[in-house]
Amino acid sequence: LQLETDFRLAFERAEFLLHYQPIVELKTGKLVGAEALVRWQHPKRGLLGPNDFLPVAEETGLIIDLDSWVLREACRQLTHWRKAYPALDGLVVNVNVDERQMASKEMVEDVFHLLQTHQLPPSRLRLEVTETVFRSGRKHAEAQLDSLRALGVGLAVDDFGTGYSSLESFAASAFDALKVDQIFVRDLETNPRHRAIVRTIIGFAKDLGLLLTAEGIETEGQRQMLLELGCEYGQGYLFAQALPPDEFEQRL
Ligand code: G
Ligand code: G
Ligand code: MN
Ligand code: NA
């Protein structure tokens, strides 16, 4: 409960911040994007990661306020980077969106206003959602996804392969990207079953014209194997962990 009280105050005290994990082209290592990952600079407990406070945020419903803040902050940061580094014109920032935020009435309008306010090309923003978005009702979720796609923002399925997705949800969905979950990447070189799954996901993404990013790449061997299998983009400790904005800038 203390954590819940602290969490409410954290907004006023501006204790949340975003770190950015580079997303690169696997073949060249070229930076193409970044995933925004939220952190909480807690006055007593130090720097907390999402696993420490997302459960509280979800239970209390404050996840909607948090995700709104994250979306706003990511757009502000991206706009700043675009002005300061013209070479970053094509950089895409990925933002994680909780299923409850996805379902909220204000979501589509918020995104629309942020894009307008910052004069951001919509394709520079990609929202990551897990397959649980469909849990609250397929019709509503699909309508929300369609509205967001109509704005021109990217939509990625996060942690792909671990949810209870039916392939049916891709038949007519607005998703334009997939993120292969790190559990399949971790032992790609030693587990032929995971390799088979990754190969299948890559073929699936290719056939449906979806952009594919592999997560959790930690070794050069994994990078090589993903390249051989035909995966174009990736993120992971091999390239960089999630970095504070100033450290991210140093890599530009
Ligand atoms: O940064 P880390 O790898 O610890 O993130 C752990 C989990 O927290 C990931 O599954 C990620 O999707 C989730 N997460 C990180 N930032 C956000 C955020 O801003 N909003 C939501 N809803 N989830 C986030
Ligand atoms: O949103 P998502 O569930 O994909 O969150 C990504 C999470 O994975 C973040 O918590 C991030 O810190 C973590 N992560 C990113 N790269 C690596 C990696 O190379 N190895 C491991 N073990 N975790 C990673
Ligand atoms: Mn993610
Ligand atoms: Na993921």
mmCIF file with all atom_site columns, N, CA and C and ligand atoms in Angstrom, residues 21 35 37 39 50-51 96 128 158-159 179 181-182 186 215-218 235-238 240-242, ligand 2:
data_model
loop_
_atom_site.group_PDB
_atom_site.id
_atom_site.type_symbol
_atom_site.label_atom_id
_atom_site.label_alt_id
_atom_site.label_comp_id
_atom_site.label_asym_id
_atom_site.label_entity_id
_atom_site.label_seq_id
_atom_site.pdbx_PDB_ins_code
_atom_site.Cartn_x
_atom_site.Cartn_y
_atom_site.Cartn_z
_atom_site.occupancy
_atom_site.B_iso_or_equiv
_atom_site.pdbx_formal_charge
_atom_site.auth_seq_id
_atom_site.auth_comp_id
_atom_site.auth_asym_id
_atom_site.auth_atom_id
_atom_site.pdbx_PDB_model_num
ATOM   1  N N   . GLN A 1 21  ? 16.026 1.302   -25.495 1.00 0.00 ? 21  GLN A N   1
ATOM   2  C CA  . GLN A 1 21  ? 16.882 0.216   -25.983 1.00 0.00 ? 21  GLN A CA  1
ATOM   3  C C   . GLN A 1 21  ? 16.957 0.275   -27.514 1.00 0.00 ? 21  GLN A C   1
ATOM   4  N N   . GLU A 1 35  ? 13.218 1.049   -28.300 1.00 0.00 ? 35  GLU A N   1
ATOM   5  C CA  . GLU A 1 35  ? 12.037 0.732   -27.492 1.00 0.00 ? 35  GLU A CA  1
ATOM   6  C C   . GLU A 1 35  ? 12.116 1.526   -26.197 1.00 0.00 ? 35  GLU A C   1
ATOM   7  N N   . LEU A 1 37  ? 11.354 2.091   -22.476 1.00 0.00 ? 37  LEU A N   1
ATOM   8  C CA  . LEU A 1 37  ? 11.046 1.225   -21.332 1.00 0.00 ? 37  LEU A CA  1
ATOM   9  C C   . LEU A 1 37  ? 11.040 2.071   -20.060 1.00 0.00 ? 37  LEU A C   1
ATOM   10 N N   . ARG A 1 39  ? 10.992 3.491   -16.227 1.00 0.00 ? 39  ARG A N   1
ATOM   11 C CA  . ARG A 1 39  ? 11.705 3.308   -14.963 1.00 0.00 ? 39  ARG A CA  1
ATOM   12 C C   . ARG A 1 39  ? 11.113 4.269   -13.943 1.00 0.00 ? 39  ARG A C   1
ATOM   13 N N   . PRO A 1 50  ? 10.151 -1.974  -14.454 1.00 0.00 ? 50  PRO A N   1
ATOM   14 C CA  . PRO A 1 50  ? 8.710  -2.245  -14.602 1.00 0.00 ? 50  PRO A CA  1
ATOM   15 C C   . PRO A 1 50  ? 8.224  -3.433  -13.768 1.00 0.00 ? 50  PRO A C   1
ATOM   16 N N   . ASN A 1 51  ? 9.068  -4.447  -13.621 1.00 0.00 ? 51  ASN A N   1
ATOM   17 C CA  . ASN A 1 51  ? 8.627  -5.623  -12.869 1.00 0.00 ? 51  ASN A CA  1
ATOM   18 C C   . ASN A 1 51  ? 8.341  -5.288  -11.410 1.00 0.00 ? 51  ASN A C   1
ATOM   19 N N   . ASN A 1 96  ? 5.431  0.576   -25.375 1.00 0.00 ? 96  ASN A N   1
ATOM   20 C CA  . ASN A 1 96  ? 4.591  -0.521  -24.897 1.00 0.00 ? 96  ASN A CA  1
ATOM   21 C C   . ASN A 1 96  ? 3.259  0.019   -24.404 1.00 0.00 ? 96  ASN A C   1
ATOM   22 N N   . GLU A 1 128 ? 3.545  -1.135  -29.171 1.00 0.00 ? 128 GLU A N   1
ATOM   23 C CA  . GLU A 1 128 ? 3.705  -2.579  -28.944 1.00 0.00 ? 128 GLU A CA  1
ATOM   24 C C   . GLU A 1 128 ? 2.607  -3.061  -28.006 1.00 0.00 ? 128 GLU A C   1
ATOM   25 N N   . ASP A 1 158 ? 3.872  -7.731  -29.401 1.00 0.00 ? 158 ASP A N   1
ATOM   26 C CA  . ASP A 1 158 ? 5.027  -7.947  -28.538 1.00 0.00 ? 158 ASP A CA  1
ATOM   27 C C   . ASP A 1 158 ? 5.013  -9.383  -28.002 1.00 0.00 ? 158 ASP A C   1
ATOM   28 N N   . ASP A 1 159 ? 6.185  -9.878  -27.637 1.00 0.00 ? 159 ASP A N   1
ATOM   29 C CA  . ASP A 1 159 ? 6.321  -11.214 -27.025 1.00 0.00 ? 159 ASP A CA  1
ATOM   30 C C   . ASP A 1 159 ? 5.654  -12.293 -27.870 1.00 0.00 ? 159 ASP A C   1
ATOM   31 N N   . LYS A 1 179 ? 7.252  -8.957  -32.804 1.00 0.00 ? 179 LYS A N   1
ATOM   32 C CA  . LYS A 1 179 ? 8.484  -9.083  -32.045 1.00 0.00 ? 179 LYS A CA  1
ATOM   33 C C   . LYS A 1 179 ? 8.580  -10.499 -31.500 1.00 0.00 ? 179 LYS A C   1
ATOM   34 N N   . ASP A 1 181 ? 9.585  -13.304 -29.214 1.00 0.00 ? 181 ASP A N   1
ATOM   35 C CA  . ASP A 1 181 ? 9.936  -13.289 -27.799 1.00 0.00 ? 181 ASP A CA  1
ATOM   36 C C   . ASP A 1 181 ? 11.332 -13.851 -27.548 1.00 0.00 ? 181 ASP A C   1
ATOM   37 N N   . GLN A 1 182 ? 11.968 -13.295 -26.517 1.00 0.00 ? 182 GLN A N   1
ATOM   38 C CA  . GLN A 1 182 ? 13.346 -13.697 -26.237 1.00 0.00 ? 182 GLN A CA  1
ATOM   39 C C   . GLN A 1 182 ? 13.497 -15.144 -25.782 1.00 0.00 ? 182 GLN A C   1
ATOM   40 N N   . ARG A 1 186 ? 16.956 -17.025 -26.916 1.00 0.00 ? 186 ARG A N   1
ATOM   41 C CA  . ARG A 1 186 ? 17.943 -17.362 -25.892 1.00 0.00 ? 186 ARG A CA  1
ATOM   42 C C   . ARG A 1 186 ? 18.735 -18.619 -26.235 1.00 0.00 ? 186 ARG A C   1
ATOM   43 N N   . GLU A 1 215 ? 13.976 -10.271 -30.186 1.00 0.00 ? 215 GLU A N   1
ATOM   44 C CA  . GLU A 1 215 ? 14.315 -9.673  -28.898 1.00 0.00 ? 215 GLU A CA  1
ATOM   45 C C   . GLU A 1 215 ? 15.328 -10.523 -28.149 1.00 0.00 ? 215 GLU A C   1
ATOM   46 N N   . GLY A 1 216 ? 16.057 -9.881  -27.254 1.00 0.00 ? 216 GLY A N   1
ATOM   47 C CA  . GLY A 1 216 ? 16.932 -10.612 -26.336 1.00 0.00 ? 216 GLY A CA  1
ATOM   48 C C   . GLY A 1 216 ? 18.153 -11.219 -26.987 1.00 0.00 ? 216 GLY A C   1
ATOM   49 N N   . ILE A 1 217 ? 18.684 -10.591 -28.030 1.00 0.00 ? 217 ILE A N   1
ATOM   50 C CA  . ILE A 1 217 ? 19.893 -11.108 -28.678 1.00 0.00 ? 217 ILE A CA  1
ATOM   51 C C   . ILE A 1 217 ? 21.106 -10.762 -27.813 1.00 0.00 ? 217 ILE A C   1
ATOM   52 N N   . GLU A 1 218 ? 21.804 -11.792 -27.364 1.00 0.00 ? 218 GLU A N   1
ATOM   53 C CA  . GLU A 1 218 ? 22.932 -11.563 -26.457 1.00 0.00 ? 218 GLU A CA  1
ATOM   54 C C   . GLU A 1 218 ? 24.270 -11.972 -27.057 1.00 0.00 ? 218 GLU A C   1
ATOM   55 N N   . GLN A 1 235 ? 17.067 -6.566  -31.230 1.00 0.00 ? 235 GLN A N   1
ATOM   56 C CA  . GLN A 1 235 ? 17.507 -5.780  -30.088 1.00 0.00 ? 235 GLN A CA  1
ATOM   57 C C   . GLN A 1 235 ? 17.996 -6.743  -29.021 1.00 0.00 ? 235 GLN A C   1
ATOM   58 N N   . GLY A 1 236 ? 18.838 -6.270  -28.136 1.00 0.00 ? 236 GLY A N   1
ATOM   59 C CA  . GLY A 1 236 ? 19.356 -7.133  -27.082 1.00 0.00 ? 236 GLY A CA  1
ATOM   60 C C   . GLY A 1 236 ? 20.695 -6.644  -26.582 1.00 0.00 ? 236 GLY A C   1
ATOM   61 N N   . TYR A 1 237 ? 21.164 -7.285  -25.504 1.00 0.00 ? 237 TYR A N   1
ATOM   62 C CA  . TYR A 1 237 ? 22.378 -6.833  -24.836 1.00 0.00 ? 237 TYR A CA  1
ATOM   63 C C   . TYR A 1 237 ? 23.600 -6.891  -25.742 1.00 0.00 ? 237 TYR A C   1
ATOM   64 N N   . LEU A 1 238 ? 23.574 -7.719  -26.799 1.00 0.00 ? 238 LEU A N   1
ATOM   65 C CA  . LEU A 1 238 ? 24.693 -7.731  -27.749 1.00 0.00 ? 238 LEU A CA  1
ATOM   66 C C   . LEU A 1 238 ? 24.921 -6.324  -28.310 1.00 0.00 ? 238 LEU A C   1
ATOM   67 N N   . ALA A 1 240 ? 22.966 -3.276  -27.113 1.00 0.00 ? 240 ALA A N   1
ATOM   68 C CA  . ALA A 1 240 ? 22.883 -2.362  -25.970 1.00 0.00 ? 240 ALA A CA  1
ATOM   69 C C   . ALA A 1 240 ? 21.697 -2.724  -25.089 1.00 0.00 ? 240 ALA A C   1
ATOM   70 N N   . GLN A 1 241 ? 21.827 -2.432  -23.793 1.00 0.00 ? 241 GLN A N   1
ATOM   71 C CA  . GLN A 1 241 ? 20.674 -2.542  -22.908 1.00 0.00 ? 241 GLN A CA  1
ATOM   72 C C   . GLN A 1 241 ? 19.842 -1.261  -23.082 1.00 0.00 ? 241 GLN A C   1
ATOM   73 N N   . ALA A 1 242 ? 18.773 -1.140  -22.331 1.00 0.00 ? 242 ALA A N   1
ATOM   74 C CA  . ALA A 1 242 ? 18.002 0.102   -22.362 1.00 0.00 ? 242 ALA A CA  1
ATOM   75 C C   . ALA A 1 242 ? 18.838 1.195   -21.708 1.00 0.00 ? 242 ALA A C   1
HETATM 76 O O1  . G   B 2 .   ? 8.396  -5.303  -23.793 1.00 0.00 ? 2   G   B O1  1
HETATM 77 P P1  . G   B 2 .   ? 9.195  -6.546  -23.550 1.00 0.00 ? 2   G   B P1  1
HETATM 78 O O2  . G   B 2 .   ? 8.496  -7.590  -22.791 1.00 0.00 ? 2   G   B O2  1
HETATM 79 O O3  . G   B 2 .   ? 9.739  -7.114  -24.788 1.00 0.00 ? 2   G   B O3  1
HETATM 80 O O4  . G   B 2 .   ? 10.437 -6.030  -22.698 1.00 0.00 ? 2   G   B O4  1
HETATM 81 C C1  . G   B 2 .   ? 11.713 -6.238  -23.061 1.00 0.00 ? 2   G   B C1  1
HETATM 82 C C2  . G   B 2 .   ? 12.462 -6.670  -21.837 1.00 0.00 ? 2   G   B C2  1
HETATM 83 O O5  . G   B 2 .   ? 13.553 -7.480  -22.177 1.00 0.00 ? 2   G   B O5  1
HETATM 84 C C3  . G   B 2 .   ? 12.997 -5.502  -21.044 1.00 0.00 ? 2   G   B C3  1
HETATM 85 O O6  . G   B 2 .   ? 12.766 -5.745  -19.696 1.00 0.00 ? 2   G   B O6  1
HETATM 86 C C4  . G   B 2 .   ? 14.501 -5.558  -21.340 1.00 0.00 ? 2   G   B C4  1
HETATM 87 O O7  . G   B 2 .   ? 15.256 -5.030  -20.267 1.00 0.00 ? 2   G   B O7  1
HETATM 88 C C5  . G   B 2 .   ? 14.738 -7.028  -21.547 1.00 0.00 ? 2   G   B C5  1
HETATM 89 N N1  . G   B 2 .   ? 15.852 -7.307  -22.430 1.00 0.00 ? 2   G   B N1  1
HETATM 90 C C6  . G   B 2 .   ? 16.215 -6.581  -23.494 1.00 0.00 ? 2   G   B C6  1
HETATM 91 N N2  . G   B 2 .   ? 17.289 -7.123  -24.107 1.00 0.00 ? 2   G   B N2  1
HETATM 92 C C7  . G   B 2 .   ? 17.597 -8.244  -23.412 1.00 0.00 ? 2   G   B C7  1
HETATM 93 C C8  . G   B 2 .   ? 18.597 -9.246  -23.592 1.00 0.00 ? 2   G   B C8  1
HETATM 94 O O8  . G   B 2 .   ? 19.435 -9.237  -24.493 1.00 0.00 ? 2   G   B O8  1
HETATM 95 N N3  . G   B 2 .   ? 18.589 -10.270 -22.677 1.00 0.00 ? 2   G   B N3  1
HETATM 96 C C9  . G   B 2 .   ? 17.687 -10.338 -21.667 1.00 0.00 ? 2   G   B C9  1
HETATM 97 N N4  . G   B 2 .   ? 17.767 -11.380 -20.840 1.00 0.00 ? 2   G   B N4  1
HETATM 98 N N5  . G   B 2 .   ? 16.728 -9.407  -21.481 1.00 0.00 ? 2   G   B N5  1
HETATM 99 C C10 . G   B 2 .   ? 16.681 -8.365  -22.355 1.00 0.00 ? 2   G   B C10 1
#
